Coordinates of C-alpha atoms and ligand atoms in Angstrom, one line a residue:
M27 CA -8.2 20.8 4.8
K28 CA -9.3 18.5 2.0
I29 CA -6.6 16.3 0.4
L30 CA -7.1 14.8 -3.0
I31 CA -4.7 12.1 -4.1
A32 CA -4.0 11.3 -7.7
K33 CA -5.2 7.8 -8.7
T34 CA -1.9 7.3 -10.7
A35 CA 0.4 8.2 -7.7
G36 CA 3.0 5.6 -6.9
F37 CA 4.7 2.7 -8.5
C38 CA 4.1 2.2 -12.2
M39 CA 3.8 -1.3 -13.7
G40 CA 7.5 -1.5 -14.6
V41 CA 8.9 -0.4 -11.2
R42 CA 6.4 -2.7 -9.3
R43 CA 7.5 -5.6 -11.5
A44 CA 11.2 -4.9 -11.0
V45 CA 10.7 -4.6 -7.2
E46 CA 8.8 -7.9 -7.1
M47 CA 11.5 -9.6 -9.2
V48 CA 14.2 -8.4 -6.8
L49 CA 12.3 -9.4 -3.7
E50 CA 11.7 -12.9 -5.1
A51 CA 15.3 -13.3 -6.3
P52 CA 16.8 -14.8 -3.1
D53 CA 14.3 -17.7 -3.3
K54 CA 14.7 -18.3 -7.0
H55 CA 18.3 -17.5 -8.0
E56 CA 21.8 -18.3 -6.9
G57 CA 23.2 -15.8 -4.4
P58 CA 24.7 -13.3 -3.7
I59 CA 22.1 -11.1 -5.3
C60 CA 22.7 -7.5 -6.4
T61 CA 21.1 -4.9 -8.6
Y62 CA 23.0 -3.2 -11.3
G63 CA 22.6 0.4 -10.0
P64 CA 20.1 1.4 -7.3
L65 CA 16.7 -0.3 -7.9
I66 CA 14.8 2.9 -7.1
H67 CA 15.7 6.2 -5.6
N68 CA 14.5 5.5 -2.1
P69 CA 17.1 5.1 0.7
Q70 CA 14.7 3.2 3.0
V71 CA 14.0 0.6 0.3
L72 CA 17.7 0.3 -0.5
G73 CA 18.5 -0.1 3.2
L74 CA 15.9 -2.9 3.5
L75 CA 17.2 -4.7 0.4
E76 CA 20.7 -4.5 2.0
E77 CA 19.3 -6.0 5.2
K78 CA 18.1 -8.9 3.0
G79 CA 21.6 -9.2 1.5
I80 CA 20.7 -7.6 -1.8
T81 CA 23.4 -5.0 -2.6
V82 CA 23.9 -2.5 -5.3
C83 CA 26.7 -3.0 -7.8
D84 CA 27.7 0.2 -9.6
R85 CA 30.3 -1.1 -12.0
I86 CA 31.1 -4.3 -13.7
P87 CA 33.9 -6.1 -11.9
A88 CA 36.6 -8.2 -13.6
S89 CA 35.0 -11.3 -12.2
G90 CA 32.0 -12.1 -10.0
H91 CA 29.4 -14.8 -9.1
G92 CA 25.8 -14.9 -8.1
T93 CA 22.9 -13.0 -9.7
V94 CA 22.6 -9.5 -11.0
L95 CA 19.2 -7.9 -11.7
I96 CA 18.9 -5.2 -14.3
R97 CA 16.5 -2.5 -13.1
A98 CA 13.4 -1.2 -14.9
H99 CA 15.3 1.5 -16.8
G100 CA 17.4 -1.1 -18.7
V101 CA 21.1 -0.9 -19.6
P102 CA 23.1 -0.8 -22.8
P103 CA 23.5 -4.3 -24.3
Q104 CA 27.3 -4.1 -23.8
A105 CA 26.7 -3.8 -20.0
K106 CA 24.5 -7.0 -20.0
E107 CA 27.2 -8.8 -21.9
G108 CA 29.9 -7.5 -19.7
L109 CA 28.1 -8.8 -16.6
R110 CA 27.6 -12.2 -18.1
E111 CA 31.3 -12.4 -19.1
A112 CA 32.3 -11.5 -15.5
G113 CA 30.5 -14.6 -14.4
F114 CA 27.1 -13.4 -13.2
Q115 CA 23.7 -14.8 -13.9
V116 CA 21.8 -11.8 -15.4
I117 CA 18.1 -11.4 -14.6
D118 CA 16.5 -8.7 -16.8
A119 CA 13.9 -6.7 -15.0
T120 CA 13.9 -4.0 -17.7
C121 CA 10.3 -2.7 -18.1
P122 CA 8.6 -4.2 -21.2
R123 CA 7.8 -0.7 -22.4
V124 CA 11.5 0.3 -22.3
I125 CA 12.3 -3.0 -24.1
R126 CA 10.0 -1.9 -26.9
V127 CA 12.0 1.3 -27.4
Q128 CA 15.3 -0.6 -27.2
T129 CA 13.9 -2.9 -29.9
I130 CA 12.8 0.0 -32.2
I131 CA 16.3 1.5 -31.9
R132 CA 18.2 -1.8 -32.4
K133 CA 16.2 -2.7 -35.6
H134 CA 16.7 0.7 -37.2
A135 CA 20.3 1.0 -36.2
A136 CA 20.9 -2.3 -38.0
K137 CA 19.4 -0.7 -41.2
G138 CA 21.7 2.3 -40.9
Y139 CA 19.3 4.8 -39.3
A140 CA 20.4 7.5 -36.9
S141 CA 18.6 7.3 -33.6
I142 CA 17.6 10.6 -31.9
I143 CA 16.5 10.1 -28.3
I144 CA 14.6 13.0 -26.7
G145 CA 15.5 12.8 -23.0
D146 CA 18.0 13.5 -20.3
R147 CA 21.5 12.6 -21.4
D148 CA 22.6 11.2 -18.1
H149 CA 19.4 9.3 -17.2
P150 CA 20.0 5.6 -16.9
E151 CA 17.2 4.8 -19.4
V152 CA 18.6 7.1 -22.0
V153 CA 22.2 5.8 -21.4
G154 CA 20.7 2.3 -22.0
L155 CA 18.8 3.3 -25.1
K156 CA 21.8 5.0 -26.6
G157 CA 23.7 1.7 -26.2
Y158 CA 21.3 0.1 -28.7
A159 CA 21.9 2.8 -31.3
G160 CA 25.5 1.9 -31.9
D161 CA 27.7 4.8 -33.2
N162 CA 24.8 6.7 -34.6
G163 CA 22.9 7.6 -31.4
H164 CA 22.1 11.2 -30.4
V165 CA 20.4 12.7 -27.4
A166 CA 18.5 16.0 -27.4
A167 CA 17.0 17.3 -24.2
T168 CA 15.2 20.3 -25.8
L169 CA 13.8 21.4 -29.2
E170 CA 16.8 23.7 -29.6
E171 CA 19.2 20.8 -29.1
L172 CA 17.3 18.8 -31.8
Q173 CA 17.5 21.7 -34.2
Q174 CA 21.3 21.9 -33.7
L175 CA 21.8 18.2 -34.7
P176 CA 22.9 17.6 -38.3
R177 CA 20.2 16.7 -40.9
F178 CA 20.5 12.9 -41.2
E179 CA 19.6 11.0 -44.4
Q180 CA 17.5 8.6 -42.4
A181 CA 16.7 8.8 -38.7
I182 CA 14.2 7.9 -36.1
I183 CA 13.0 10.0 -33.2
V184 CA 12.0 8.3 -29.9
A185 CA 11.4 9.7 -26.5
Q186 CA 12.5 8.6 -23.0
T187 CA 9.4 6.8 -21.7
T188 CA 9.0 9.4 -18.9
Q189 CA 9.4 12.5 -21.2
N190 CA 7.2 15.6 -20.9
T191 CA 4.3 15.0 -23.3
R192 CA 4.0 18.7 -24.2
L193 CA 7.7 19.0 -25.1
Y194 CA 7.5 15.8 -27.2
D195 CA 4.3 17.2 -29.0
A196 CA 6.3 20.3 -29.8
I197 CA 9.2 18.3 -31.1
K198 CA 6.9 16.1 -33.2
T199 CA 5.3 19.2 -34.8
W200 CA 8.7 20.7 -35.6
A201 CA 10.1 17.5 -37.0
S202 CA 7.0 16.8 -39.2
A203 CA 7.4 20.2 -40.7
N204 CA 11.2 20.4 -41.0
R205 CA 12.4 16.8 -41.2
P206 CA 9.4 15.0 -42.9
H207 CA 11.6 12.0 -43.8
Y208 CA 12.3 11.2 -40.1
K209 CA 10.3 8.3 -38.6
I210 CA 8.8 9.5 -35.3
Y211 CA 7.7 6.9 -32.7
D212 CA 5.3 7.6 -29.8
T213 CA 7.3 6.0 -27.0
I214 CA 6.2 8.0 -23.9
C215 CA 4.7 5.4 -21.6
D216 CA 1.0 5.8 -21.1
S217 CA 1.5 5.6 -17.4
T218 CA 3.6 8.8 -17.7
E219 CA 1.0 10.4 -19.9
K220 CA -1.9 9.6 -17.6
R221 CA 0.1 10.8 -14.6
Q222 CA 0.9 14.1 -16.2
A223 CA -2.6 14.6 -17.5
E224 CA -4.0 13.8 -14.0
V225 CA -1.8 16.2 -12.2
Q226 CA -2.9 19.0 -14.6
C227 CA -6.5 18.2 -13.9
L228 CA -5.8 17.8 -10.2
A229 CA -4.1 21.2 -10.1
S230 CA -7.2 22.9 -11.5
Q231 CA -9.3 21.5 -8.6
V232 CA -7.0 22.4 -5.6
D233 CA -5.2 25.3 -4.1
A234 CA -1.7 23.7 -4.1
V235 CA 0.0 20.5 -5.3
V236 CA 2.5 18.3 -3.4
V237 CA 4.6 16.0 -5.6
V238 CA 6.2 13.2 -3.7
G239 CA 9.3 11.4 -5.1
G240 CA 13.1 11.3 -5.4
K241 CA 14.8 14.5 -6.4
E242 CA 16.8 12.4 -8.8
S243 CA 13.7 10.8 -10.4
G244 CA 13.1 12.1 -13.9
N245 CA 9.4 11.4 -14.0
T246 CA 8.9 13.0 -10.6
Q247 CA 10.7 16.2 -11.7
R248 CA 8.4 16.3 -14.8
L249 CA 5.3 16.0 -12.6
Y250 CA 6.6 18.9 -10.6
E251 CA 7.1 20.9 -13.8
V252 CA 3.6 20.2 -14.9
A253 CA 2.2 21.1 -11.5
R254 CA 4.2 24.3 -11.4
N255 CA 3.2 25.3 -14.9
S256 CA -0.4 25.1 -13.9
G257 CA 0.0 28.3 -11.9
K258 CA -0.8 26.8 -8.5
P259 CA 1.8 26.6 -5.8
A260 CA 3.7 23.3 -6.2
F261 CA 6.0 21.5 -3.8
H262 CA 8.4 18.7 -4.6
V263 CA 9.3 16.6 -1.5
E264 CA 11.1 13.3 -1.0
T265 CA 9.8 12.8 2.5
E266 CA 7.2 14.3 4.9
E267 CA 10.0 16.0 6.8
E268 CA 10.5 18.4 4.0
L269 CA 6.8 19.7 4.2
D270 CA 6.4 23.2 5.6
L271 CA 3.2 22.2 7.5
D272 CA 2.7 25.7 8.9
D273 CA 2.6 27.1 5.3
L274 CA 0.6 24.2 3.9
G275 CA -1.9 24.4 6.7
Q276 CA -3.3 27.6 5.1
F277 CA -4.6 25.8 2.0
R278 CA -8.1 24.5 1.9
Q279 CA -7.5 21.9 -0.7
I280 CA -4.2 20.1 -1.5
G281 CA -3.6 17.7 -4.3
V282 CA -1.0 14.9 -3.8
T283 CA 0.7 13.0 -6.6
A284 CA 3.9 10.9 -6.8
G285 CA 6.4 9.6 -9.2
A286 CA 6.5 6.1 -10.7
S287 CA 9.3 5.0 -8.2
T288 CA 7.6 6.4 -5.1
P289 CA 6.5 3.6 -2.8
N290 CA 2.9 3.8 -1.3
W291 CA 4.1 4.1 2.2
Q292 CA 6.1 7.2 1.3
I293 CA 2.9 8.8 -0.1
K294 CA 1.0 7.6 3.0
K295 CA 3.5 9.3 5.3
V296 CA 3.1 12.6 3.4
C297 CA -0.7 12.3 3.5
R298 CA -0.7 11.6 7.2
A299 CA 1.6 14.7 7.8
L300 CA -0.7 16.9 5.6
E301 CA -3.7 15.5 7.4
S302 CA -2.3 16.8 10.7
A303 CA -1.3 20.2 9.3
P304 CA -4.5 22.1 10.1
Y305 CA -4.4 20.9 13.7
R306 CA -1.0 22.5 14.2
R307 CA -2.6 25.9 13.8
V308 CA -5.8 25.4 15.6
V309 CA -6.0 24.7 19.3
G310 CA -9.2 23.5 21.0
W311 CA -11.6 20.7 20.4
R312 CA -10.6 19.8 16.8
R313 CA -7.0 19.3 17.7
T314 CA -7.9 17.4 20.8
L315 CA -10.3 15.2 18.8
Y316 CA -7.7 14.5 16.2
R317 CA -5.2 13.5 18.9
L318 CA -7.7 11.4 20.6
Q319 CA -8.6 9.6 17.4
R320 CA -5.0 8.8 16.6
G321 CA -4.3 7.8 20.2
L322 CA -7.3 5.4 20.2
L323 CA -6.0 3.8 17.0
L324 CA -2.4 3.6 18.0
T325 CA -3.2 1.9 21.3
N326 CA -5.7 -0.4 19.6
I327 CA -8.3 0.7 22.1
Y328 CA -10.6 1.6 19.3
V329 CA -10.3 -1.7 17.5
A330 CA -10.9 -3.5 20.9
L331 CA -14.1 -1.4 21.4
G332 CA -15.1 -2.5 17.9
A333 CA -14.8 -6.1 19.1
G334 CA -17.1 -5.2 22.0
G335 CA -19.6 -3.6 19.5
L336 CA -19.5 -6.7 17.3
S337 CA -19.9 -9.0 20.3
Y338 CA -23.0 -7.0 21.4
A339 CA -24.6 -7.3 17.9
A340 CA -23.7 -11.0 17.6
M341 CA -25.2 -11.7 21.0
H342 CA -28.5 -9.9 20.2
L343 CA -28.6 -11.7 16.8
Q344 CA -28.6 -15.0 18.8
G345 CA -31.1 -13.7 21.3
L346 CA -28.5 -13.9 24.1
R347 CA -28.4 -11.6 27.1
H348 CA -25.6 -10.9 29.7
F349 CA -23.4 -8.9 27.4
L350 CA -21.1 -7.6 30.0
P351 CA -18.8 -10.5 30.8
H352 CA -18.6 -11.7 27.1
G353 CA -18.2 -8.3 25.7
L354 CA -15.4 -7.6 28.2
V355 CA -13.7 -10.8 27.2
A356 CA -13.9 -9.8 23.5
I357 CA -12.5 -6.3 24.2
L358 CA -9.7 -7.5 26.3
Y359 CA -8.7 -10.4 24.1
V360 CA -8.6 -8.3 20.9
L361 CA -6.8 -5.5 22.7
S362 CA -4.1 -7.9 24.0
M363 CA -3.6 -9.8 20.7
H364 CA -3.4 -6.7 18.6
L365 CA -1.0 -5.0 21.0
L366 CA 1.2 -8.1 21.1
N367 CA 1.2 -8.4 17.3
H368 CA 2.5 -4.9 16.9
L369 CA 5.0 -5.3 19.7
T370 CA 6.5 -8.6 18.4
G371 CA 5.9 -8.5 14.7
G372 CA 5.7 -4.8 13.7
D373 CA 8.6 -4.9 11.2
A374 CA 6.2 -3.9 8.4
D375 CA 5.0 -0.9 10.4
R376 CA 8.4 0.7 9.7
Y377 CA 7.1 1.2 6.1
N378 CA 3.3 1.0 6.4
D379 CA 2.9 3.3 9.4
P380 CA 6.3 4.7 10.7
G381 CA 4.4 6.8 13.3
R382 CA 3.0 3.6 14.7
A383 CA 6.4 1.9 14.7
Q384 CA 7.9 4.9 16.6
F385 CA 5.0 4.9 19.1
Y386 CA 5.5 1.2 19.8
K387 CA 9.2 1.7 20.2
R388 CA 8.7 4.6 22.6
Y389 CA 6.0 3.2 24.7
K390 CA 7.1 -0.5 24.5
W391 CA 6.8 -1.3 28.2
P392 CA 3.5 0.4 29.0
L393 CA 2.0 -1.2 25.9
A394 CA 3.4 -4.6 26.9
F395 CA 1.9 -4.2 30.3
M396 CA -1.5 -3.3 28.8
A397 CA -1.3 -6.4 26.5
I398 CA -0.5 -8.7 29.4
A399 CA -3.0 -7.2 31.7
G400 CA -5.7 -7.3 29.0
G401 CA -4.9 -11.0 28.2
A402 CA -4.9 -12.0 31.9
G403 CA -8.1 -10.0 32.6
G404 CA -9.9 -11.7 29.7
L405 CA -8.9 -15.1 30.8
G406 CA -10.0 -14.3 34.4
I407 CA -13.4 -13.3 33.2
A408 CA -13.7 -16.3 30.9
M409 CA -12.9 -18.6 33.8
G410 CA -15.9 -17.2 35.7
A411 CA -18.1 -18.0 32.6
G412 CA -17.1 -21.7 32.7
L413 CA -14.4 -24.2 31.9
L414 CA -15.2 -24.5 28.2
P415 CA -15.0 -20.8 27.4
F416 CA -11.9 -20.5 29.5
G417 CA -10.2 -23.4 27.7
L418 CA -11.2 -22.0 24.3
L419 CA -9.8 -18.5 25.1
L420 CA -6.6 -20.0 26.5
V421 CA -6.0 -22.0 23.3
M422 CA -6.8 -18.9 21.2
S423 CA -4.4 -16.7 23.4
L424 CA -1.6 -19.3 23.0
L425 CA -2.1 -19.4 19.3
G426 CA -2.1 -15.6 19.1
L427 CA 1.1 -15.5 21.3
S428 CA 2.9 -18.0 19.1
Y429 CA 1.9 -16.3 15.8
N430 CA 5.2 -14.5 15.4
L431 CA 7.4 -17.1 17.2
H432 CA 9.5 -19.8 15.5
I433 CA 7.6 -23.1 16.4
L434 CA 9.3 -25.5 14.0
P435 CA 13.1 -25.7 13.7
P436 CA 14.5 -24.8 10.3
F437 CA 15.3 -28.5 9.4
L438 CA 11.6 -29.4 9.8
S439 CA 10.1 -26.2 8.2
G440 CA 12.6 -26.0 5.3
G441 CA 13.5 -22.6 6.7
R442 CA 10.3 -21.1 5.3
Y443 CA 7.3 -22.0 7.4
G444 CA 8.7 -22.1 10.9
R445 CA 6.1 -19.6 12.3
I446 CA 2.3 -19.5 11.8
K447 CA 2.9 -16.1 10.4
D448 CA 4.9 -17.6 7.5
I449 CA 1.9 -19.5 6.2
P450 CA 0.6 -17.5 3.3
G451 CA -2.6 -15.6 4.1
S452 CA -2.7 -17.0 7.7
K453 CA -3.0 -13.6 9.3
T454 CA -6.3 -12.8 7.5
F455 CA -7.9 -16.1 8.3
L456 CA -6.7 -16.4 11.9
I457 CA -7.8 -12.9 12.8
A458 CA -11.3 -13.5 11.3
A459 CA -11.6 -16.9 13.1
A460 CA -10.4 -15.5 16.4
W461 CA -12.8 -12.6 16.4
G462 CA -15.7 -14.9 15.3
L463 CA -15.0 -17.3 18.1
V464 CA -14.6 -14.6 20.8
T465 CA -17.6 -12.5 19.8
T466 CA -20.0 -15.2 18.8
V467 CA -19.1 -18.8 19.9
M468 CA -17.9 -18.1 23.4
P469 CA -21.0 -16.2 24.5
A470 CA -23.2 -19.0 23.0
L471 CA -21.2 -21.7 24.7
S472 CA -21.3 -19.9 28.1
E473 CA -25.0 -19.1 28.0
T474 CA -26.5 -22.2 26.3
G475 CA -23.7 -24.8 26.4
R476 CA -24.3 -25.8 22.8
L477 CA -23.3 -24.8 19.3
G478 CA -26.5 -24.7 17.1
P479 CA -27.1 -23.6 13.5
D480 CA -28.1 -20.1 14.8
T481 CA -24.6 -19.6 16.3
L482 CA -22.9 -21.0 13.2
A483 CA -24.9 -18.6 11.0
V484 CA -23.9 -15.6 13.1
L485 CA -20.3 -16.9 13.3
A486 CA -20.3 -16.9 9.4
W487 CA -21.4 -13.2 9.5
T488 CA -19.1 -11.9 12.2
S489 CA -15.9 -13.7 11.0
S490 CA -16.6 -12.8 7.3
L491 CA -17.0 -9.2 8.3
V492 CA -13.7 -9.2 10.2
F493 CA -12.2 -11.1 7.2
A494 CA -13.3 -8.2 4.9
R495 CA -11.9 -5.6 7.3
T496 CA -8.5 -7.4 7.5
V497 CA -8.2 -7.9 3.7
F498 CA -8.9 -4.1 3.3
F499 CA -6.1 -3.1 5.7
D500 CA -3.8 -5.7 4.1
L501 CA -4.5 -4.2 0.7
L502 CA -3.5 -0.7 2.1
D503 CA -0.2 -2.2 3.4
M504 CA 0.7 -4.4 0.5
Q505 CA 4.0 -2.7 -0.5
G506 CA 5.4 -2.6 3.1
D507 CA 4.3 -6.2 3.8
R508 CA 5.9 -7.4 0.6
L509 CA 9.2 -5.7 1.5
V510 CA 9.4 -7.5 4.8
G511 CA 8.3 -10.8 3.3
R512 CA 4.8 -11.0 4.8
E513 CA 2.6 -13.1 2.6
T514 CA -0.8 -11.6 3.3
L515 CA -3.9 -12.7 1.3
P516 CA -3.7 -9.7 -1.2
I517 CA 0.0 -10.6 -1.8
V518 CA -0.9 -14.2 -2.5
L519 CA -3.9 -13.4 -4.7
G520 CA -2.7 -10.1 -6.2
Q521 CA -4.2 -6.7 -5.7
K522 CA -7.1 -6.9 -8.2
R523 CA -8.3 -10.4 -7.2
A524 CA -8.1 -9.5 -3.5
M525 CA -10.1 -6.3 -4.1
D526 CA -12.7 -8.3 -6.1
L527 CA -12.9 -10.9 -3.4
L528 CA -13.4 -8.2 -0.8
K529 CA -16.2 -6.6 -2.7
I530 CA -18.0 -9.9 -3.4
S531 CA -17.7 -10.9 0.3
L532 CA -19.3 -7.6 1.3
V533 CA -22.1 -7.9 -1.2
L534 CA -22.8 -11.5 0.2
L535 CA -22.6 -10.1 3.7
V536 CA -25.4 -7.7 3.0
A537 CA -27.7 -10.6 2.3
L538 CA -26.6 -13.0 5.0
P539 CA -28.0 -11.4 8.2
A540 CA -31.3 -10.5 6.4
I541 CA -31.7 -14.1 5.2
T542 CA -30.9 -15.7 8.6
S543 CA -33.4 -13.3 10.2
A544 CA -36.0 -14.1 7.5
I545 CA -35.7 -17.9 8.1
G546 CA -35.7 -17.5 11.9
L547 CA -32.1 -18.5 12.4
S548 CA -31.4 -15.1 14.1
T549 CA -33.5 -12.3 15.6
G550 CA -34.9 -9.4 13.6
L551 CA -31.8 -7.4 14.3
G552 CA -30.3 -9.0 11.1
F553 CA -32.6 -6.9 8.9
F554 CA -30.9 -3.7 10.3
L555 CA -27.4 -5.0 10.3
V556 CA -27.3 -5.1 6.4
I557 CA -26.2 -1.4 6.9
I558 CA -22.8 -2.5 8.2
P559 CA -21.3 -4.3 5.1
M560 CA -23.0 -1.7 2.9
A561 CA -21.3 1.2 4.8
L562 CA -17.9 -0.6 4.7
L563 CA -18.3 -1.2 0.9
T564 CA -19.0 2.6 0.5
V565 CA -15.9 3.5 2.4
I566 CA -13.8 1.1 0.3
V567 CA -15.2 2.4 -3.0
A568 CA -14.7 6.0 -1.8
H569 CA -11.1 5.2 -1.0
E570 CA -10.6 3.5 -4.4
Q571 CA -11.9 6.7 -6.1
G572 CA -9.4 8.8 -4.1
K573 CA -12.2 10.5 -2.0
I574 CA -10.8 9.2 1.3
L575 CA -7.0 9.1 1.8
P576 CA -5.1 6.4 3.5
G577 CA -4.4 7.7 7.0
A578 CA -6.0 8.1 10.4
R579 CA -9.4 9.1 9.0
L580 CA -9.7 6.1 6.8
E581 CA -8.5 3.8 9.5
F582 CA -11.0 5.3 12.0
L583 CA -13.9 5.1 9.6
A584 CA -13.2 1.4 8.7
E585 CA -12.8 0.5 12.4
S586 CA -16.0 2.3 13.3
H587 CA -18.2 -0.2 11.5
F588 CA -18.1 -2.7 14.4
I589 CA -19.0 0.0 16.9
L590 CA -21.8 1.0 14.6
A591 CA -23.0 -2.7 14.6
G592 CA -23.1 -2.5 18.5
F593 CA -25.0 0.8 18.4
I594 CA -27.6 -0.6 16.0
G595 CA -27.9 -3.7 18.2
F596 CA -28.4 -1.4 21.2
L597 CA -31.1 0.7 19.6
W598 CA -32.9 -2.4 18.2
S599 CA -32.9 -4.0 21.6
L600 CA -34.1 -0.9 23.3
I601 CA -37.0 -0.5 20.8
V602 CA -38.0 -4.1 20.5
T603 CA -37.5 -5.5 24.0
G604 CA -37.5 -2.3 26.0
K605 CA -34.1 -3.3 27.5
P606 CA -30.5 -2.6 26.3
Ligands
SF4_22 S1 7.2 4.7 -16.4 FE1 6.3 3.3 -17.9 S2 8.1 2.7 -19.1 FE2 8.9 3.6 -17.3 S3 9.2 1.8 -15.9 FE3 7.2 2.6 -15.5 S4 5.8 1.4 -16.8 FE4 7.8 1.1 -17.6

């Protein structure tokens, strides 16, 4: 089955901005913090906000204290005033595009115009907009309702920002012909327009469309309407549990889109479930292969094999032999650290990859045994290689073990940076450094006892490649990481800058091994390893263009690059030296 995902699926600018403002609120504003009405229609997000002490306030109390955030839909001005009078500090997270419509209505209401809002009467945005119209605000959900309204002397027509563009076009045509003196404003948000246009185009390319998002969410309902009107089978689901996978497994191509308040991890969960749909029907090698692929990823065995592949390539770049002990150390160290990281700090997995979170909960003890045995095995082999490699691996293992632990007491850390994990961007840099040391520096130290420019050049290549891989996975997990307060590099830099940095790093990485080979700092293998960053860049661009979905396949492809590096190293060695 081929799954195409809409580029516009997921949080729009206004919702993302509101979510970020709410998550930052405990650090910036006086507590307790609450939102006026649920921030988005997603019980998991609301549950997590509650865990962080951010509650939902549904009505204005007689008196209160702390901070109230107004969500992206906005509220009537009277509600804002009422909250202030009750004693709250009010932080306005209303989307700037909704504020524009509120301003249009407020200005015209002051001049005596009637305001006609085309939208759903009970939708919070419409309730808020009507509040700006004073006594002369009217709501029409359909053309018929508009036709039944009295003919006003002067009036404006605006649309709810998530209104169906076709309906609004029909309304504009009718109003221009029958109420030419009305002022009509184009207030449908371009994010909504693009989303609806894309789902129409997507529907023409696929056999069925799945729309992900809250059943209460107006813009998700409209996407579903557009998908259904395309004539293709359309399904509106809030979670992956509502998918009829046996039924959906029949389709060859499925399009996935999502409403503006649907978090990325919700879309990912649906995509993962769809990805597995064809394998429910087929038995045999394809199903076994899929399970094997997922199993290797969940247990981190595949990523550990990747460390072995990278170690093999790094050793041959440096002209070193005796891969076995060093490769085994790299495999066991990476396996142990990645398992421990998921076992002790997997809170973000609940959102980014709930299947993984469940797997780690279910097989906690066998996985913990694997992690400890792997770590001990790696240290044992390193000891055989010498005191220096053993000491280096021990320090790296202790650093890895303490990554999720509170090292500094709150009075020294200010309550924020008590763990290494709390240092912004630390995960990305530490993983890259640890992989670089274990795959490149340790074999060099064991074999030659020195650290020359050749080793440093290869270290720059291996650690930068792992850096790029980690930034890419962090980019995929941004929303879940942000919710649990993880400050990964993409969160610190922002999505666009992190993506630019990733692409620039990969372009530079294409040149690095070839240059080091050309100037004699590494063996001729460097000329062939240019393929690795090029291939990773291709996967990233294909993902950006929606050609590869987030899920097991993408993860498997991204992790395969290090194994490919090892394979290229193996072929090169066999051809050039006649030995593996
Ligand atoms: S759909 Fe548009 S107007 Fe509505 S919150 Fe999102 S960006 Fe703002």
